[in-house]
C-alpha atoms as an extended CHARMM CRD file, in Angstrom:
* protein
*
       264  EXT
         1         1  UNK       CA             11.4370000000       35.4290000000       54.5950000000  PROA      1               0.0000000000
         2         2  UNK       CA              9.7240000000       35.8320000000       51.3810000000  PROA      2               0.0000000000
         3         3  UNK       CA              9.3100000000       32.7070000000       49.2460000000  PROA      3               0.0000000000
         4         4  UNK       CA             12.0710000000       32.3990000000       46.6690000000  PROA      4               0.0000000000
         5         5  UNK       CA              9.4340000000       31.2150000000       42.7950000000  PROA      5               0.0000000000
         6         6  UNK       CA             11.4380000000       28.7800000000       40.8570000000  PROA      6               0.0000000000
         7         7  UNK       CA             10.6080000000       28.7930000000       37.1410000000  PROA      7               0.0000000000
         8         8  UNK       CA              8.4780000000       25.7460000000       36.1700000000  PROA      8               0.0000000000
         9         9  UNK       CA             10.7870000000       23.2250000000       33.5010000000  PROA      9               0.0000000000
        10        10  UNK       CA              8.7760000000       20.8900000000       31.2500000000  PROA      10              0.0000000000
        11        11  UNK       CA              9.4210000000       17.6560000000       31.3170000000  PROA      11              0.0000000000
        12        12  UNK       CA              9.7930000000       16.3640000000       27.8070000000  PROA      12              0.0000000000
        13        13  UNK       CA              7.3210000000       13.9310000000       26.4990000000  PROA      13              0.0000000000
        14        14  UNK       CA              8.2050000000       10.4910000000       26.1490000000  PROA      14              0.0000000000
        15        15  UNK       CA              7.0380000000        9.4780000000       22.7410000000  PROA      15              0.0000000000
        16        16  UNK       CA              6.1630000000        6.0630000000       21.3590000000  PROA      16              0.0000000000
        17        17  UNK       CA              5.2160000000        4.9210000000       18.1270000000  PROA      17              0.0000000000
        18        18  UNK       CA              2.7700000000        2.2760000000       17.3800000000  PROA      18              0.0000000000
        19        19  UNK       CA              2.9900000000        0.8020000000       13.6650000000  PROA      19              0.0000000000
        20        20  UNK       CA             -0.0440000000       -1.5970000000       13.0560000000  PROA      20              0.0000000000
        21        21  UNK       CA             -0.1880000000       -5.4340000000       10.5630000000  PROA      21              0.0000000000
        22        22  UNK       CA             -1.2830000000       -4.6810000000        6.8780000000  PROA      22              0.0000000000
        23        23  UNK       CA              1.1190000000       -6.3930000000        4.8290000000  PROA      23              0.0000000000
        24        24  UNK       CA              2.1250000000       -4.8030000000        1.5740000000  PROA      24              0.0000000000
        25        25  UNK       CA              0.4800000000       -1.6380000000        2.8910000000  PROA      25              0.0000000000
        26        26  UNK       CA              2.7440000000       -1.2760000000        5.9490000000  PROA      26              0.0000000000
        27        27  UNK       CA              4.8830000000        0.6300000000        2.9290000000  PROA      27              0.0000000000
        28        28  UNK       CA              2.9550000000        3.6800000000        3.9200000000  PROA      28              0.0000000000
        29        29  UNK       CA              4.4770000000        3.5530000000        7.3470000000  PROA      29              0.0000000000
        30        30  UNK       CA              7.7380000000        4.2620000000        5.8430000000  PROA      30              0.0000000000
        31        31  UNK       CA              6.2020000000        7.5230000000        3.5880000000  PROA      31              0.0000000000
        32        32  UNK       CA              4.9810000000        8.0530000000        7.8870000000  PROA      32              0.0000000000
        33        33  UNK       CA              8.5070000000        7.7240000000        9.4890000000  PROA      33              0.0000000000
        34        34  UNK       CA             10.1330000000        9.5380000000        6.7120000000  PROA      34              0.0000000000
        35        35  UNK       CA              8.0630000000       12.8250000000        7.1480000000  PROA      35              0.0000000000
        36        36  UNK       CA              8.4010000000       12.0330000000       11.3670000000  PROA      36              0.0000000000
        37        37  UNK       CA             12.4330000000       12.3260000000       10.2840000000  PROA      37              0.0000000000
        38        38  UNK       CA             11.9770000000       15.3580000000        8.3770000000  PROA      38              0.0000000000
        39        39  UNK       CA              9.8870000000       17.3170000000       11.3660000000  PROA      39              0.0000000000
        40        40  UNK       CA             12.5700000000       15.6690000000       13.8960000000  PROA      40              0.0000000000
        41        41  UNK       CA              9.5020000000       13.9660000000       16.0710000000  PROA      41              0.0000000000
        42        42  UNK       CA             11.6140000000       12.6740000000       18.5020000000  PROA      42              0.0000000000
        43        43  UNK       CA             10.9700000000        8.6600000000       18.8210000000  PROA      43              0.0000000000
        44        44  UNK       CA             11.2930000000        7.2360000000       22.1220000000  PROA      44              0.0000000000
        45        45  UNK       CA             10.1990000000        3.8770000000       21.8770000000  PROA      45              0.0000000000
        46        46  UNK       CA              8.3670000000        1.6450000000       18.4360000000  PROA      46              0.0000000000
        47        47  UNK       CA              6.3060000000       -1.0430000000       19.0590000000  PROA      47              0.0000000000
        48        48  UNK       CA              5.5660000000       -3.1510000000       15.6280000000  PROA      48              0.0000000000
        49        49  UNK       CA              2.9560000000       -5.6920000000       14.6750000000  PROA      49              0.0000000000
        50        50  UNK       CA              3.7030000000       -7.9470000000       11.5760000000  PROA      50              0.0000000000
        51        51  UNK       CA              4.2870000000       -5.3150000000        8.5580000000  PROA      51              0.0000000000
        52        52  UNK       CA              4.6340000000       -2.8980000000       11.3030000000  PROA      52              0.0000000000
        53        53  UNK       CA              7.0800000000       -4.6240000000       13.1660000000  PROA      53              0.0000000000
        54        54  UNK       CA              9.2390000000       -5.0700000000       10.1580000000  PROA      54              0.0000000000
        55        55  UNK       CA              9.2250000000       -1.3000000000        9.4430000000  PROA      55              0.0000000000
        56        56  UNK       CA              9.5680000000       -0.4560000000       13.1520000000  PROA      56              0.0000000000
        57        57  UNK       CA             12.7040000000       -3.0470000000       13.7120000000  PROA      57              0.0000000000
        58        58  UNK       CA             14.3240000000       -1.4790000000       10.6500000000  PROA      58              0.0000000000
        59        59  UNK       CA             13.9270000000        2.1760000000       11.1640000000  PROA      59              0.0000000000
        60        60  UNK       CA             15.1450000000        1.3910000000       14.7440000000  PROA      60              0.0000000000
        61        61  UNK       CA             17.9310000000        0.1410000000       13.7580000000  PROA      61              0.0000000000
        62        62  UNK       CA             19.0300000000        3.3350000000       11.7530000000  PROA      62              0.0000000000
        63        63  UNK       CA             17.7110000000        2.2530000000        8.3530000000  PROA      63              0.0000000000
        64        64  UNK       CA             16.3570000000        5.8020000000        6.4390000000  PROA      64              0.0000000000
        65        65  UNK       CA             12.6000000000        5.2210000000        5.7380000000  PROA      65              0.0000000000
        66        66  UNK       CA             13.8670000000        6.2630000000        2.1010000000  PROA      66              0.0000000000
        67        67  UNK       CA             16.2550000000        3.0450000000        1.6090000000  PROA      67              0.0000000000
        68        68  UNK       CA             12.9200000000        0.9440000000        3.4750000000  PROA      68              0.0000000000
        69        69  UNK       CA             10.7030000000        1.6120000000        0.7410000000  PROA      69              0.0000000000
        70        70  UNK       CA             13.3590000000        1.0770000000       -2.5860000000  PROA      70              0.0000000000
        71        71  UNK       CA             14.0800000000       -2.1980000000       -0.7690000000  PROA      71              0.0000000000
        72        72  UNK       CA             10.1310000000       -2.7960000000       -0.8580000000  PROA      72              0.0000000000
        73        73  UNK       CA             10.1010000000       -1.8790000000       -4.1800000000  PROA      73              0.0000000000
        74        74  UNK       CA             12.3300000000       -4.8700000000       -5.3930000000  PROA      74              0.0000000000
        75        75  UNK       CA             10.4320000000       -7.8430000000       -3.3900000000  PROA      75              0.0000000000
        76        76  UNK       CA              7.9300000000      -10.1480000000       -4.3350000000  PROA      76              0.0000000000
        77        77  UNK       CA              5.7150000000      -12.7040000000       -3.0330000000  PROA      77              0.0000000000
        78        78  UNK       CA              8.1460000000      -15.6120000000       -4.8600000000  PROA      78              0.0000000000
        79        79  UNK       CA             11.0550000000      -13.6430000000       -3.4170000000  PROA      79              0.0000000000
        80        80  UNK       CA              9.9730000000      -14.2820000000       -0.0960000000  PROA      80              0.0000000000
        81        81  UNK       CA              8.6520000000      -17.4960000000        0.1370000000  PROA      81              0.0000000000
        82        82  UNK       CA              7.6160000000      -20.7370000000       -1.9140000000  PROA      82              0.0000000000
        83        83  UNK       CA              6.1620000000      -23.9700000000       -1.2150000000  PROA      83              0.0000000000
        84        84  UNK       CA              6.9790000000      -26.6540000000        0.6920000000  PROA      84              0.0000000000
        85        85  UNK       CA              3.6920000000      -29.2720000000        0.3980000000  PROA      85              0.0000000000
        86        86  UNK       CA              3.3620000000      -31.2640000000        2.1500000000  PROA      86              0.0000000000
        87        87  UNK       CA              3.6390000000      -29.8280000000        5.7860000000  PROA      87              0.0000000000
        88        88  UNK       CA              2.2900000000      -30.0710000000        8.9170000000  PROA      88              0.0000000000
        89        89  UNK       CA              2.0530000000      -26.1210000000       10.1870000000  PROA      89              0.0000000000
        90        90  UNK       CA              2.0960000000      -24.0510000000        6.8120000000  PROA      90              0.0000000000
        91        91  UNK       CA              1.8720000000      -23.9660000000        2.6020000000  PROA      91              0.0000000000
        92        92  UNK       CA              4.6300000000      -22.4560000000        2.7020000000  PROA      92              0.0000000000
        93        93  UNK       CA              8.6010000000      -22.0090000000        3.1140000000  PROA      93              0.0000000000
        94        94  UNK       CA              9.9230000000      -18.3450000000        4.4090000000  PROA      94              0.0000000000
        95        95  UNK       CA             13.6770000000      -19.6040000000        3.9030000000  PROA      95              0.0000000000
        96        96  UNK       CA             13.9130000000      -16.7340000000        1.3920000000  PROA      96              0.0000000000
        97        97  UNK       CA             12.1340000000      -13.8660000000        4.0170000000  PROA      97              0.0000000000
        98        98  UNK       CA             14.4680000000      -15.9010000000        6.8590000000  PROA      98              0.0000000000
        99        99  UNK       CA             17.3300000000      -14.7960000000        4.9240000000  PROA      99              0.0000000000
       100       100  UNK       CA             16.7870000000      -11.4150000000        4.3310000000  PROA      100             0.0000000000
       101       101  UNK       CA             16.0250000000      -10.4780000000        7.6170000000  PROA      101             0.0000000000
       102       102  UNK       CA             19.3380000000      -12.0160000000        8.4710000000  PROA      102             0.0000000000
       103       103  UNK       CA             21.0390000000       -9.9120000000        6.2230000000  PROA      103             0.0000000000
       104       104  UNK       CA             19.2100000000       -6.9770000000        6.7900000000  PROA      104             0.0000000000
       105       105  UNK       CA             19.5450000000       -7.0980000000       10.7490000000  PROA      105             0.0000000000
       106       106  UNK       CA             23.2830000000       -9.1480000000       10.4710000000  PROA      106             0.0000000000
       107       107  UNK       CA             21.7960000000      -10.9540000000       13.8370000000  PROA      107             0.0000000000
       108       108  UNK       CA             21.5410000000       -7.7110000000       15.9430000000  PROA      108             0.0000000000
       109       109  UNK       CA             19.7460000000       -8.7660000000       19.0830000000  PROA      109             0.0000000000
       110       110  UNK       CA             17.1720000000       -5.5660000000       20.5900000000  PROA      110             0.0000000000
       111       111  UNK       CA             20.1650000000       -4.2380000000       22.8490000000  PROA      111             0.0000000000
       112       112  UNK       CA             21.7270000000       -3.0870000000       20.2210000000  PROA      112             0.0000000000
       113       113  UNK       CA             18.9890000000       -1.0240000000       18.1010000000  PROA      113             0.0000000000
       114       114  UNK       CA             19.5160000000        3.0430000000       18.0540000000  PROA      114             0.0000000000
       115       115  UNK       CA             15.9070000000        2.8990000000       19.5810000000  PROA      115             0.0000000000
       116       116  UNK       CA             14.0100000000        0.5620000000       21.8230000000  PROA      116             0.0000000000
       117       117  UNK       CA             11.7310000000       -1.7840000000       20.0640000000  PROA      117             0.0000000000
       118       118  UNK       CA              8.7830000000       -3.8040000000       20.7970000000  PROA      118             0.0000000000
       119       119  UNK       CA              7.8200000000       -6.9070000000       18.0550000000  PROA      119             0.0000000000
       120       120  UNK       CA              4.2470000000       -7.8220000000       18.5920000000  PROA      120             0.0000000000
       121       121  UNK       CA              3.1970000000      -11.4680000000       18.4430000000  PROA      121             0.0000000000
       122       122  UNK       CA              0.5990000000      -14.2120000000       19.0120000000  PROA      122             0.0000000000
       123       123  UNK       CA              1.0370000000      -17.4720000000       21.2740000000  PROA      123             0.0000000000
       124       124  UNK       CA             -1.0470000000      -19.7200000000       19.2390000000  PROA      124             0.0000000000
       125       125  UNK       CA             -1.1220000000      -22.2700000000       22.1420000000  PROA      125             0.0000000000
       126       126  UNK       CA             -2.7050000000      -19.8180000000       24.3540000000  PROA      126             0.0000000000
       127       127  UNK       CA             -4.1420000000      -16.9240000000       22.3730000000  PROA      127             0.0000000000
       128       128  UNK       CA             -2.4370000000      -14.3040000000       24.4630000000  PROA      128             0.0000000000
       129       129  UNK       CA             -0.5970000000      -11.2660000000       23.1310000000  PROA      129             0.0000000000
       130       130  UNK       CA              3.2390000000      -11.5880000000       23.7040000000  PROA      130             0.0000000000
       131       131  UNK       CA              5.7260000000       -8.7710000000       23.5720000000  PROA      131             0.0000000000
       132       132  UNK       CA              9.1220000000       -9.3040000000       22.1560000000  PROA      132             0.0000000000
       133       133  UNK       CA             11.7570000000       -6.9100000000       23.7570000000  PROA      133             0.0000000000
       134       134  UNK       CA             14.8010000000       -9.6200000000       23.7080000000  PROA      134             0.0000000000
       135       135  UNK       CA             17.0890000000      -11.7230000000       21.6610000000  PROA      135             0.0000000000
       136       136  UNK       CA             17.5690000000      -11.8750000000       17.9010000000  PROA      136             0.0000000000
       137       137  UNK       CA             15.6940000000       -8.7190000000       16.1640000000  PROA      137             0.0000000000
       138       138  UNK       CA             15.5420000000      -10.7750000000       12.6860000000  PROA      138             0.0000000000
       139       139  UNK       CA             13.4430000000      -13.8210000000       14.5120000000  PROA      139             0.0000000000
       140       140  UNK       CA             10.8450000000      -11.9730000000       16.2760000000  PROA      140             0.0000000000
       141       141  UNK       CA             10.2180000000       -9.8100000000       13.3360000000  PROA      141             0.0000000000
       142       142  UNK       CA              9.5390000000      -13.1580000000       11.2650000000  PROA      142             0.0000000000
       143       143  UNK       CA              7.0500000000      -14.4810000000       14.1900000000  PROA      143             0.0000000000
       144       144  UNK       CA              5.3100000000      -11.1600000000       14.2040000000  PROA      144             0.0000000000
       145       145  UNK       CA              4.6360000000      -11.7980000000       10.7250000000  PROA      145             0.0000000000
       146       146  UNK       CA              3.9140000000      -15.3970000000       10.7300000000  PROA      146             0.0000000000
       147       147  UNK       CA              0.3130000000      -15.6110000000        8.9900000000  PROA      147             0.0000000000
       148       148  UNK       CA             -1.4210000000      -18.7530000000       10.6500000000  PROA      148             0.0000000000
       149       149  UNK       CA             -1.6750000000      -21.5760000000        7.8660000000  PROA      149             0.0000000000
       150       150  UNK       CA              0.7250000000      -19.8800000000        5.5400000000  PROA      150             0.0000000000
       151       151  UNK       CA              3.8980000000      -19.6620000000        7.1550000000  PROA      151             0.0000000000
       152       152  UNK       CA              5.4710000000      -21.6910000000        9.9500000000  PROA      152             0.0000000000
       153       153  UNK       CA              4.9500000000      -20.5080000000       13.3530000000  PROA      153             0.0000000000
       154       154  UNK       CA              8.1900000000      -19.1240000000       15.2610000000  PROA      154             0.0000000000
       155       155  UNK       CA              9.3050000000      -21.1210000000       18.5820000000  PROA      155             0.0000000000
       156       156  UNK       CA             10.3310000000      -18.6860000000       20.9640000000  PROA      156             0.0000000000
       157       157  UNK       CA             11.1370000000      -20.1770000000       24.7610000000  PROA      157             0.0000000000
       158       158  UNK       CA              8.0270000000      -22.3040000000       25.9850000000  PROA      158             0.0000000000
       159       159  UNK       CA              5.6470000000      -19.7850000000       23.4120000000  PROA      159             0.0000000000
       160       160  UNK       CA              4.6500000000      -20.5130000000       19.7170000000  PROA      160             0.0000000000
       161       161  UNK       CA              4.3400000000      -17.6150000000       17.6460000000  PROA      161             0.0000000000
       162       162  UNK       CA              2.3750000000      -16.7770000000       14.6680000000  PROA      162             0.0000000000
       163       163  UNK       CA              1.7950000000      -13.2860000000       13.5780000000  PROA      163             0.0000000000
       164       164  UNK       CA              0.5920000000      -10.4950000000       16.4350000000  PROA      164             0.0000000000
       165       165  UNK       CA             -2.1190000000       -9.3110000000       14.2050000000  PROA      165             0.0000000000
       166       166  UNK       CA             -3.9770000000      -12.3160000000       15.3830000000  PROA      166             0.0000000000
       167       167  UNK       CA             -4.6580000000      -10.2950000000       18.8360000000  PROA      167             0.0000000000
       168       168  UNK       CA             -3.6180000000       -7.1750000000       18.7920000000  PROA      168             0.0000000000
       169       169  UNK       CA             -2.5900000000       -5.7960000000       14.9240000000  PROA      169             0.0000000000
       170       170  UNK       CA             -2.5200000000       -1.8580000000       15.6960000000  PROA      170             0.0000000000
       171       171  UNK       CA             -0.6300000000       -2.0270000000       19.1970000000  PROA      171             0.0000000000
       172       172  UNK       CA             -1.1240000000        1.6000000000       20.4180000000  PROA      172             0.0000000000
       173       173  UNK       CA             -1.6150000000        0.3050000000       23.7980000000  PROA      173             0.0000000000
       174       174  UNK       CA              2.2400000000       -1.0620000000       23.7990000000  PROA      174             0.0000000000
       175       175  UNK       CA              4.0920000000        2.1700000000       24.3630000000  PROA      175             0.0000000000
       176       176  UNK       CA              3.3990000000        3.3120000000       27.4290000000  PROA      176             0.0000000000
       177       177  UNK       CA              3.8310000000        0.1380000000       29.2270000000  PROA      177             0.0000000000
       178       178  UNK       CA              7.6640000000        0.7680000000       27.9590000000  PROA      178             0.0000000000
       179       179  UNK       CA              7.4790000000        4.4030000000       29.7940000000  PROA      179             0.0000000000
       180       180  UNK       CA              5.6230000000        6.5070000000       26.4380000000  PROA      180             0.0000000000
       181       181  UNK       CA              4.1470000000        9.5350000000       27.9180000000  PROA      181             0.0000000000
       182       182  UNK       CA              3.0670000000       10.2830000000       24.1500000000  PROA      182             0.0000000000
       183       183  UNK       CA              1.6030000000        8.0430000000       21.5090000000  PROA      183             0.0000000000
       184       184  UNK       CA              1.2500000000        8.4350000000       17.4130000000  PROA      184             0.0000000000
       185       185  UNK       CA              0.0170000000        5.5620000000       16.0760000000  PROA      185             0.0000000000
       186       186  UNK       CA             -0.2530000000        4.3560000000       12.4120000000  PROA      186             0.0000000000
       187       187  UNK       CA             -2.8610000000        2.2790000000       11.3270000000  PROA      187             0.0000000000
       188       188  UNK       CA             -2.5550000000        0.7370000000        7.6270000000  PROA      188             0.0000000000
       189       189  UNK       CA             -4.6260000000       -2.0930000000        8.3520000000  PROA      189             0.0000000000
       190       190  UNK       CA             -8.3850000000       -1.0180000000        8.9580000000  PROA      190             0.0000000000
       191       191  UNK       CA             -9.2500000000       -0.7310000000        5.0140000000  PROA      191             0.0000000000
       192       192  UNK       CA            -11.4320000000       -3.4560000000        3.5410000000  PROA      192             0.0000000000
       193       193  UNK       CA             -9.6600000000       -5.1450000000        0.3750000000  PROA      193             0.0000000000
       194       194  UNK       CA            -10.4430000000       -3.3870000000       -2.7360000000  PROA      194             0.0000000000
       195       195  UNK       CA            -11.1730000000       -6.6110000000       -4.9090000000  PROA      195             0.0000000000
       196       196  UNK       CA            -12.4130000000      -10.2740000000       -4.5670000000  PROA      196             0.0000000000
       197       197  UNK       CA             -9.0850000000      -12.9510000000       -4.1630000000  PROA      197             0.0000000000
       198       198  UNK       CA             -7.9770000000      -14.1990000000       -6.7210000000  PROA      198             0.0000000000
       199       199  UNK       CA             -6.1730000000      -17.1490000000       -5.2730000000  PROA      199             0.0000000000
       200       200  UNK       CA             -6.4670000000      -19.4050000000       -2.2820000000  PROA      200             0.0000000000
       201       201  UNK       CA             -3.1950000000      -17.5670000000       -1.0040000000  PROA      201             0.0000000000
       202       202  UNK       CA             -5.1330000000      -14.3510000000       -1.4500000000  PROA      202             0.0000000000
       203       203  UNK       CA             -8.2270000000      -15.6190000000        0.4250000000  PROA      203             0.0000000000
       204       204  UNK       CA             -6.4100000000      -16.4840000000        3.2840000000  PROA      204             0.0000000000
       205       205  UNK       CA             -4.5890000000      -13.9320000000        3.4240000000  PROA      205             0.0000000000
       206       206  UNK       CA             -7.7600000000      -11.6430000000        3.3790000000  PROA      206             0.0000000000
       207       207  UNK       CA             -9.1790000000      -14.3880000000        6.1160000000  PROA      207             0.0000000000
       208       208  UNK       CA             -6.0960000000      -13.3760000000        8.1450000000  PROA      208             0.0000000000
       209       209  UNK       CA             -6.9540000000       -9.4100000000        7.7620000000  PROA      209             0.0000000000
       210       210  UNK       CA            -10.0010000000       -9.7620000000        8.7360000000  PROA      210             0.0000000000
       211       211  UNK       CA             -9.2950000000      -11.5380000000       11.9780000000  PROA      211             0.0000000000
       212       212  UNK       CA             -7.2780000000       -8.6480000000       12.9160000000  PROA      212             0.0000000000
       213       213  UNK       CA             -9.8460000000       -6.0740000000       12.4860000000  PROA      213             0.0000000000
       214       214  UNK       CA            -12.1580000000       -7.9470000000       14.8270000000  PROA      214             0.0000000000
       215       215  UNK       CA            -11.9200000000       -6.5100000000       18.4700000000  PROA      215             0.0000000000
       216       216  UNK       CA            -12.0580000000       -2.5860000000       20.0440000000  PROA      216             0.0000000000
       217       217  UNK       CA             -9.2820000000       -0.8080000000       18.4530000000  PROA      217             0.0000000000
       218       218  UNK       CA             -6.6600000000        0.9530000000       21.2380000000  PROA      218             0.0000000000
       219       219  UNK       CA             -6.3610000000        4.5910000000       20.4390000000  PROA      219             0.0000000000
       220       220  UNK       CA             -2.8290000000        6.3320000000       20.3790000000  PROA      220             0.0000000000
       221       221  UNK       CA             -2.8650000000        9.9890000000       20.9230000000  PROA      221             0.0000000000
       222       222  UNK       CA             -2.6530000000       11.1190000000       17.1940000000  PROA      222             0.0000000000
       223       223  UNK       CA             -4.0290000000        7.9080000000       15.0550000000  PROA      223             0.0000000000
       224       224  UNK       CA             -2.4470000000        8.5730000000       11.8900000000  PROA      224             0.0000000000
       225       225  UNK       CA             -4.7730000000        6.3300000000        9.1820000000  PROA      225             0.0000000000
       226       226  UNK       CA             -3.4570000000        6.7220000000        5.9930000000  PROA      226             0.0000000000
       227       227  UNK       CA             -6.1160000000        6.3930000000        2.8170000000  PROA      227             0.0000000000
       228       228  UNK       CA             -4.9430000000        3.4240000000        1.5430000000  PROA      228             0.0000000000
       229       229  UNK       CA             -8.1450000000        1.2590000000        0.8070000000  PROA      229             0.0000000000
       230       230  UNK       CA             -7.9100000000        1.0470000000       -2.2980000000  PROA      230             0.0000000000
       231       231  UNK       CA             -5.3140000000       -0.9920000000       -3.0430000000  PROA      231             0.0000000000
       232       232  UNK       CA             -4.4120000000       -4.5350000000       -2.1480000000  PROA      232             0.0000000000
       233       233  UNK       CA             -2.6880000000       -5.8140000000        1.1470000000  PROA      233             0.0000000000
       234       234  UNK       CA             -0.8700000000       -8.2830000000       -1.6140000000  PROA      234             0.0000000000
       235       235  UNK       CA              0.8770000000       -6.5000000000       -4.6250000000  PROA      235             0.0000000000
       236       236  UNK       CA              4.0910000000       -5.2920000000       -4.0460000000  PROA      236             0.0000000000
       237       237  UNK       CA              3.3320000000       -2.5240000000       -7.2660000000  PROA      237             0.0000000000
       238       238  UNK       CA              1.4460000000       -0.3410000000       -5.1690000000  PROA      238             0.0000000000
       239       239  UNK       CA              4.3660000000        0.4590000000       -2.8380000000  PROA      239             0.0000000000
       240       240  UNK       CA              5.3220000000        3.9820000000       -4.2030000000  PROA      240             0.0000000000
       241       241  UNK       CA              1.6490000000        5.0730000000       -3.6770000000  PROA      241             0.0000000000
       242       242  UNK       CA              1.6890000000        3.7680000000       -0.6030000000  PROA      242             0.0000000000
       243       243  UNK       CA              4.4870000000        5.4590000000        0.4380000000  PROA      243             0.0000000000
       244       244  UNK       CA              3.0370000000        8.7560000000       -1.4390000000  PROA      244             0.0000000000
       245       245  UNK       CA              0.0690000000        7.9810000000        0.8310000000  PROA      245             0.0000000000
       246       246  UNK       CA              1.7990000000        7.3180000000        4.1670000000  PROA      246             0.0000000000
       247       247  UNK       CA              3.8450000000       10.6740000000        3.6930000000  PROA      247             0.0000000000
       248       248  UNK       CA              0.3800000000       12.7410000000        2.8100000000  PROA      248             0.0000000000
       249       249  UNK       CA             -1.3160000000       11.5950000000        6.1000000000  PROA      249             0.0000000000
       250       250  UNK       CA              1.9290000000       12.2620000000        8.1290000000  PROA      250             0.0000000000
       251       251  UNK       CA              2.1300000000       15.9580000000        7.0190000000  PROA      251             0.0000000000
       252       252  UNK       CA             -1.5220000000       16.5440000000        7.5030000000  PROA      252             0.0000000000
       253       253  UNK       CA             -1.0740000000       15.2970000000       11.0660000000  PROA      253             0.0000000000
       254       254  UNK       CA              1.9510000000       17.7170000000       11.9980000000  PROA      254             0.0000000000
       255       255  UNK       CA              0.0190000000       20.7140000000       13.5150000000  PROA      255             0.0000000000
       256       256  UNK       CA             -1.7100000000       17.8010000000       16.2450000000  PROA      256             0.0000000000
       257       257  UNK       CA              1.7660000000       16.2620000000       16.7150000000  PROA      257             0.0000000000
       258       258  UNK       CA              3.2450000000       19.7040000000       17.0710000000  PROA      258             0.0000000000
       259       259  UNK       CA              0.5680000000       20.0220000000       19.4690000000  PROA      259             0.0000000000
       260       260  UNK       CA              0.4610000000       17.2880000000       21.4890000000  PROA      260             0.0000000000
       261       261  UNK       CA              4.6580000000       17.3800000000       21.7770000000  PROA      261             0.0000000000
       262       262  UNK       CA              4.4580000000       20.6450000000       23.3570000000  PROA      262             0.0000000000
       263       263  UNK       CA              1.2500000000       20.6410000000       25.5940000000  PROA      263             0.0000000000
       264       264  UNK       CA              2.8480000000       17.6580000000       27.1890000000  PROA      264             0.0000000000
């Protein structure tokens, strides 16, 4: 009896997204997910470290990249936190960032995101990477960003937290241990600052960059860096170029996303 061919199906990729730290610079991830939305990338699974965690939680929980970056364009450094000397863990208060994560998330837990999400952070008692996948969206996403020395760190269970890009601030790795069969990552965080501090809060901030850049980098399958070393990690006036840049290193890295989506 001849053999009867069956014709072969594809299996579609899985894809993850990996959004890396870089503070006011993670506004060029949104100019990123907004081109992703335009092309109709399918997005599988995000996995978010500090800035990147805060873009990843919001455009996973349906937020347009468009509304992400006018919101960015209204904040400010005294909008999000002020301080609180003298304390024992941090400078300063993030009552102010604590409440507008509240609002913006409305105490969602990760269950109920339109897409599975991963908030990177750091135990500072042991030094290892921990992966947020449950509970409240709005807390994670604050320990994620919890610069050591500047802001209080987050208690979460027996762990306590201060921002992921401590040990692992472009998390292209994360994805596939959540079942990503296909990784773009976004890296706004590699860049050198532009210009001396001009503050304490500037210098360790800059400290607190250049701790993440220390290690070997993961690699996604499409590293999407957009050129955004020129301006500072720190002033919120730089977000529309930012965005302009995120969006300008998204399109040129269509035709190896188109790619990559279909040879998988």
């Amino acid at each position: 009896m001849p053999m009867r061919w069956r014709p072969f199906r594809r299996t579609p990729p899985v894809v993850g997204l990996a959004l890396s730290g870089g503070a006011v610079r993670g506004a060029a991830h949104c100019g990123v997910l907004a081109v992703l939305d335009e092309q109709r990338v399918p997005i599988h699974v995000i996995a978010g470290t500090s800035a990147g965690a805060m873009a990843g939680a919001a455009y996973a929980s349906g937020m347009p990249p468009q509304e992400m970056v006018e919101q960015l364009q209204r904040l400010s450094w005294p909008r999000l936190v002020r301080p609180v000397l003298p304390t024992r863990r941090a400078l300063f208060s993030t009552t102010p960032f604590t409440e507008l994560l509240a609002d913006r998330f409305g105490g969602a837990s990760f269950d109920q995101l339109r897409v599975p999400f991963v908030a990177v952070a750091c135990d500072v008692l042991t030094g290892e990477r921990v992966l947020l996948t449950e509970g409240d969206v709005a807390a994670a996403v604050e320990a994620s960003m919890a610069i050591p020395g500047l802001f209080m760190p987050i208690e979460w269970g027996e762990h306590l937290l201060i921002d992921g890009g401590t040990v692992a601030n472009y998390p292209a790795d994360v994805p596939p241990l959540y079942g990503a069969t296909a990784v773009i990552g976004v890296d706004v965080g590699a860049s050198p600052q532009p210009e001396p501090p001009g503050n304490p809060v500037d210098l360790l901030l800059a400290a607190a960059e250049i701790a993440a850049r220390q290690g070997d980098r993961p690699r996604a399958d499409i590293d999407i860096e957009p050129d955004v070393g020129e301006f500072s990690s720190f002033s919120f006036k730089a977000v529309p170029d930012l965005y302009e840049r995120g969006r300008a290193a998204a399109e040129a890295a269509m035709p190896a996303i188109e790619d990559l989506l279909h040879r998988r």
